[in-house]
Structures are given as C-alpha cells and as structure tokens.
Amino acid sequence: MVRVITWAECGLPVASPILDACTVTKTGMVYTSGSVGSDANGNVPESVEEQTEIAILNLETVLKAAGSSLNSVVKALVFVTDPALVPKVNGVYAKYFTTKPSRSCVITKLGAPQFLVEIELVAEPRFTGTDTAAVAAAAVAAAAVAAGSIYYCLAGRPVRADPARPQAFLRSRYPGTAAAAGRTPAAGTGRKAAPRSSGQTSACLGRPALAG
C-alpha cells in the first residue's frame, strides 16, 4: 500500500487539484510530482535559474516530509522549454545534487507559458545511520570453533583439508578454541578437517556453532 503526502502536509501551496506532492511505497521509495518555479505566494520569477532553485527547494521540502532528502535521490527527470536554457538549469542543479543521481532531460512545453523548467524525483528513504564498516574479525568471532571433532575456521582464513594433516594441526594453529567449545579432542587421534566441495573448511560469520 502506498502513502500519499499532500501539498498541505509539506507546507506548500497546492500545485494542482488533481495531484498530491508525492507518494511513498511500502518500501519507503518516494515518487514526487513535478515541481515548477513557483514560490509559496504563487510568484514565478522570470529567470530560469531562479525557477530551477525554487523547484528544487520545493522538492527538498516534499522529500523531507516523506522521510527522504536530496542526497537520497536516485533518479531525476528535468523538463526544460528551450535547449538553450539547459546549461543555466544545470548550473543550479549541480549545486544541490552533488551525488549525481541518474537523470533525464526533456525539451518540451510546460503547463503554462511562464514556466521554464519542471523537475520530478525518485528517492530512497533517508539515511538513518545504519551503514557498513570494516571490523576486525577478532572482535566479532573466534579464529575457529570446535564442533565435535571438526574445527570450523573463520571465513577468509580457510584451512585446506589435507589427509596428511590431522586435527591436531588445527588445534595448534587455533589454541584454546576446543576448550572454549567445551570439548578437547584427544591429541594424536588423527582426525582430519572435514573438506568442503572446494577442498577447504571455513566458517560463516554470524552462523551459530554446531553442537557436537
């Protein structure tokens, strides 16, 4: 189900009685209506630069009301009435869209002769602080986990299964992991690391240790 946000919710004058400011999908994607260079009082400046700035600022207000922002825009559609005006539009546009989202520019007439530019946007939900970061493996997982007679090694540090290397080889490389898992295999048992199809054993971060 989509959520519709009205112009009134954005604190902007109604641009048209047949459309609202934007719709928000259940995944948080925001689809705005077109925005022209008309200010809160209905005034339309003569220069395309001023119209472009007003259109973008109006869209910024709409995105904020929808829980997004200009930095979250993934697609812009720009309508300009004259190809000669495009460089001027771009000069203003570049100040606000520093992330350089995908964009299309169409030369066409608009709904009224005083309008020189119109912009509509598609944006993701605003960044909420969840991000990826490099974390030392030792901070989140042991080098290896003992599961019965098998050692599962940390991803990125595989140990190749080799019949000539008994399980004692893994215990010597990762001391303390057997005790941490609650069992200490007898030394010299000759048990081997269980091979995967690739001939290596490795553990996946976040996967619980197996009970042996």
CSV table of C-alpha atoms in Angstrom, one decimal:
chain,number,residue,atom,x,y,z
A,1,MET,CA,0.0,0.0,0.0
A,2,VAL,CA,1.3,3.5,-0.9
A,3,ARG,CA,1.1,6.5,1.3
A,4,VAL,CA,0.1,9.8,-0.2
A,5,ILE,CA,1.6,13.1,1.1
A,6,THR,CA,-0.4,16.2,0.3
A,7,TRP,CA,1.0,19.7,-0.5
A,8,ALA,CA,-0.6,20.9,2.7
A,9,GLU,CA,1.5,18.3,4.7
A,10,CYS,CA,4.6,19.8,3.1
A,11,GLY,CA,3.5,23.3,3.9
A,12,LEU,CA,3.4,24.2,0.2
A,13,PRO,CA,0.6,25.7,-1.9
A,14,VAL,CA,-1.5,23.2,-3.9
A,15,ALA,CA,0.2,22.9,-7.3
A,16,SER,CA,-2.8,21.3,-8.8
A,17,PRO,CA,-6.2,19.9,-7.5
A,18,ILE,CA,-5.6,16.6,-9.4
A,19,LEU,CA,-2.3,15.6,-7.9
A,20,ASP,CA,-0.6,15.5,-4.5
A,21,ALA,CA,3.0,16.2,-3.6
A,22,CYS,CA,4.3,12.7,-3.6
A,23,THR,CA,3.6,9.0,-3.0
A,24,VAL,CA,5.6,6.7,-0.7
A,25,THR,CA,5.7,3.0,-1.3
A,26,LYS,CA,5.7,0.4,1.4
A,27,THR,CA,9.5,0.1,0.9
A,28,GLY,CA,9.9,3.8,1.6
A,29,MET,CA,10.7,4.8,-2.0
A,30,VAL,CA,9.4,8.3,-2.7
A,31,TYR,CA,8.0,9.4,-6.1
A,32,THR,CA,7.4,13.2,-6.3
A,33,SER,CA,5.0,15.1,-8.6
A,34,GLY,CA,6.6,17.6,-10.9
A,35,SER,CA,7.8,20.9,-9.3
A,36,VAL,CA,7.9,24.2,-11.1
A,37,GLY,CA,9.5,27.5,-10.2
A,38,SER,CA,6.5,28.9,-8.3
A,39,ASP,CA,7.1,30.2,-4.7
A,40,ALA,CA,4.8,29.9,-1.7
A,41,ASN,CA,3.0,33.1,-2.8
A,42,GLY,CA,2.4,31.8,-6.3
A,43,ASN,CA,5.1,34.2,-7.8
A,44,VAL,CA,7.1,32.9,-10.8
A,45,PRO,CA,10.4,34.7,-11.4
A,46,GLU,CA,11.5,35.4,-14.9
A,47,SER,CA,14.9,33.8,-14.9
A,48,VAL,CA,15.3,30.1,-15.3
A,49,GLU,CA,18.0,30.0,-12.6
A,50,GLU,CA,15.5,31.3,-10.0
A,51,GLN,CA,12.8,29.0,-11.2
A,52,THR,CA,15.1,26.0,-11.0
A,53,GLU,CA,16.2,26.8,-7.5
A,54,ILE,CA,12.6,27.3,-6.3
A,55,ALA,CA,11.6,24.0,-7.9
A,56,ILE,CA,14.4,22.1,-6.2
A,57,LEU,CA,13.8,23.8,-2.8
A,58,ASN,CA,10.1,22.8,-3.1
A,59,LEU,CA,11.1,19.2,-3.8
A,60,GLU,CA,13.5,19.2,-0.9
A,61,THR,CA,10.6,20.2,1.4
A,62,VAL,CA,8.5,17.4,-0.1
A,63,LEU,CA,11.2,14.8,0.4
A,64,LYS,CA,11.7,15.8,4.0
A,65,ALA,CA,8.0,15.4,4.6
A,66,ALA,CA,8.3,11.9,3.1
A,67,GLY,CA,11.3,10.9,5.2
A,68,SER,CA,13.9,11.3,2.5
A,69,SER,CA,16.3,14.0,1.2
A,70,LEU,CA,18.0,15.3,-1.9
A,71,ASN,CA,21.1,13.2,-1.1
A,72,SER,CA,18.8,10.1,-1.3
A,73,VAL,CA,17.6,10.9,-4.8
A,74,VAL,CA,18.2,8.0,-7.3
A,75,LYS,CA,16.5,9.5,-10.4
A,76,ALA,CA,15.7,13.0,-11.6
A,77,LEU,CA,13.5,13.9,-14.6
A,78,VAL,CA,14.0,17.5,-15.8
A,79,PHE,CA,11.7,19.3,-18.3
A,80,VAL,CA,13.0,22.4,-20.0
A,81,THR,CA,11.2,24.6,-22.5
A,82,ASP,CA,14.3,25.6,-24.6
A,83,PRO,CA,17.5,23.7,-25.1
A,84,ALA,CA,19.4,27.0,-24.8
A,85,LEU,CA,18.3,27.1,-21.1
A,86,VAL,CA,19.7,23.7,-20.2
A,87,PRO,CA,23.2,25.0,-19.2
A,88,LYS,CA,21.7,27.5,-16.9
A,89,VAL,CA,19.4,24.8,-15.3
A,90,ASN,CA,22.5,22.6,-14.9
A,91,GLY,CA,24.4,25.3,-13.1
A,92,VAL,CA,21.8,25.4,-10.4
A,93,TYR,CA,21.0,21.7,-10.4
A,94,ALA,CA,24.7,20.8,-9.8
A,95,LYS,CA,24.8,22.8,-6.5
A,96,TYR,CA,22.0,20.6,-5.0
A,97,PHE,CA,22.5,17.2,-6.5
A,98,THR,CA,26.1,16.5,-5.5
A,99,THR,CA,25.6,12.8,-5.6
A,100,LYS,CA,24.9,13.0,-9.3
A,101,PRO,CA,21.8,10.7,-9.5
A,102,SER,CA,20.6,9.2,-12.8
A,103,ARG,CA,18.8,11.9,-14.8
A,104,SER,CA,16.9,12.5,-18.0
A,105,CYS,CA,16.3,15.9,-19.5
A,106,VAL,CA,13.4,16.5,-21.9
A,107,ILE,CA,12.8,19.6,-24.0
A,108,THR,CA,9.0,20.3,-24.1
A,109,LYS,CA,6.4,22.9,-23.4
A,110,LEU,CA,5.0,23.1,-19.9
A,111,GLY,CA,1.6,23.7,-18.4
A,112,ALA,CA,1.8,27.5,-18.5
A,113,PRO,CA,3.9,29.8,-20.6
A,114,GLN,CA,5.6,31.4,-17.6
A,115,PHE,CA,7.2,28.1,-16.5
A,116,LEU,CA,10.6,27.4,-18.0
A,117,VAL,CA,11.6,24.3,-16.0
A,118,GLU,CA,9.9,21.4,-14.1
A,119,ILE,CA,11.6,18.7,-12.1
A,120,GLU,CA,10.4,15.4,-10.6
A,121,LEU,CA,12.3,13.0,-8.4
A,122,VAL,CA,12.5,9.4,-7.2
A,123,ALA,CA,14.3,9.0,-3.9
A,124,GLU,CA,15.2,6.3,-1.4
A,125,PRO,CA,14.3,6.5,2.3
A,126,ARG,CA,16.6,8.9,4.1
A,127,PHE,CA,19.9,7.5,5.5
A,128,THR,CA,19.2,6.5,9.1
A,129,GLY,CA,22.7,5.8,10.4
A,130,THR,CA,22.9,2.1,9.5
A,131,ASP,CA,26.0,1.6,7.4
A,132,THR,CA,28.7,-0.9,6.7
A,133,ALA,CA,32.1,-0.6,8.2
A,134,ALA,CA,35.3,-2.6,8.4
A,135,VAL,CA,35.5,-4.5,11.6
A,136,ALA,CA,38.4,-6.6,12.9
A,137,ALA,CA,37.4,-10.3,12.6
A,138,ALA,CA,38.8,-11.0,16.1
A,139,ALA,CA,36.3,-8.5,17.5
A,140,VAL,CA,33.3,-10.5,16.3
A,141,ALA,CA,34.3,-14.1,16.1
A,142,ALA,CA,36.9,-16.6,17.2
A,143,ALA,CA,39.5,-17.8,14.8
A,144,ALA,CA,37.9,-21.2,14.8
A,145,VAL,CA,35.0,-23.0,16.5
A,146,ALA,CA,35.1,-26.7,17.5
A,147,ALA,CA,32.0,-28.7,16.7
A,148,GLY,CA,32.7,-32.3,17.9
A,149,SER,CA,35.7,-33.5,16.0
A,150,ILE,CA,35.6,-30.7,13.4
A,151,TYR,CA,37.0,-27.2,13.5
A,152,TYR,CA,35.2,-24.5,11.5
A,153,CYS,CA,37.7,-21.8,10.7
A,154,LEU,CA,36.9,-18.1,10.3
A,155,ALA,CA,35.8,-17.0,6.9
A,156,GLY,CA,38.7,-15.5,5.0
A,157,ARG,CA,41.2,-17.8,6.8
A,158,PRO,CA,40.5,-21.2,5.3
A,159,VAL,CA,42.4,-24.3,6.1
A,160,ARG,CA,42.8,-26.7,3.3
A,161,ALA,CA,41.8,-30.3,4.2
A,162,ASP,CA,44.8,-32.5,3.8
A,163,PRO,CA,44.8,-36.2,4.8
A,164,ALA,CA,48.4,-35.7,5.9
A,165,ARG,CA,47.4,-33.1,8.5
A,166,PRO,CA,45.5,-34.4,11.5
A,167,GLN,CA,43.1,-32.3,13.5
A,168,ALA,CA,45.9,-31.6,15.9
A,169,PHE,CA,47.3,-29.2,13.2
A,170,LEU,CA,44.2,-27.0,13.6
A,171,ARG,CA,44.4,-27.2,17.4
A,172,SER,CA,48.0,-26.0,17.2
A,173,ARG,CA,47.0,-23.1,14.9
A,174,TYR,CA,44.0,-22.0,16.9
A,175,PRO,CA,44.9,-22.8,20.5
A,176,GLY,CA,42.1,-22.6,23.1
A,177,THR,CA,39.2,-23.0,20.7
A,178,ALA,CA,38.5,-26.6,21.6
A,179,ALA,CA,38.4,-25.7,25.3
A,180,ALA,CA,36.1,-22.7,24.5
A,181,ALA,CA,33.7,-25.0,22.8
A,182,GLY,CA,33.5,-27.3,25.8
A,183,ARG,CA,35.5,-30.3,24.5
A,184,THR,CA,39.1,-31.1,24.0
A,185,PRO,CA,39.7,-33.8,21.4
A,186,ALA,CA,42.4,-36.3,22.4
A,187,ALA,CA,45.8,-35.4,20.9
A,188,GLY,CA,47.0,-37.6,18.2
A,189,THR,CA,43.6,-39.0,17.2
A,190,GLY,CA,44.4,-38.4,13.5
A,191,ARG,CA,41.0,-36.8,12.8
A,192,LYS,CA,41.1,-34.6,9.8
A,193,ALA,CA,39.4,-31.3,9.0
A,194,ALA,CA,36.2,-32.1,7.1
A,195,PRO,CA,36.6,-30.9,3.5
A,196,ARG,CA,34.0,-28.8,1.7
A,197,SER,CA,33.4,-29.2,-2.0
A,198,SER,CA,36.2,-26.7,-2.6
A,199,GLY,CA,38.6,-28.7,-0.5
A,200,GLN,CA,38.6,-26.1,2.2
A,201,THR,CA,36.9,-25.6,5.6
A,202,SER,CA,35.8,-22.2,6.7
A,203,ALA,CA,33.1,-20.7,8.9
A,204,CYS,CA,30.5,-18.1,8.1
A,205,LEU,CA,30.3,-15.1,10.5
A,206,GLY,CA,27.0,-15.0,12.3
A,207,ARG,CA,26.3,-18.7,12.0
A,208,PRO,CA,25.8,-20.4,15.4
A,209,ALA,CA,28.3,-23.0,16.4
A,210,LEU,CA,27.2,-26.6,15.8
A,211,ALA,CA,26.6,-28.8,18.8
A,212,GLY,CA,28.9,-31.9,18.5
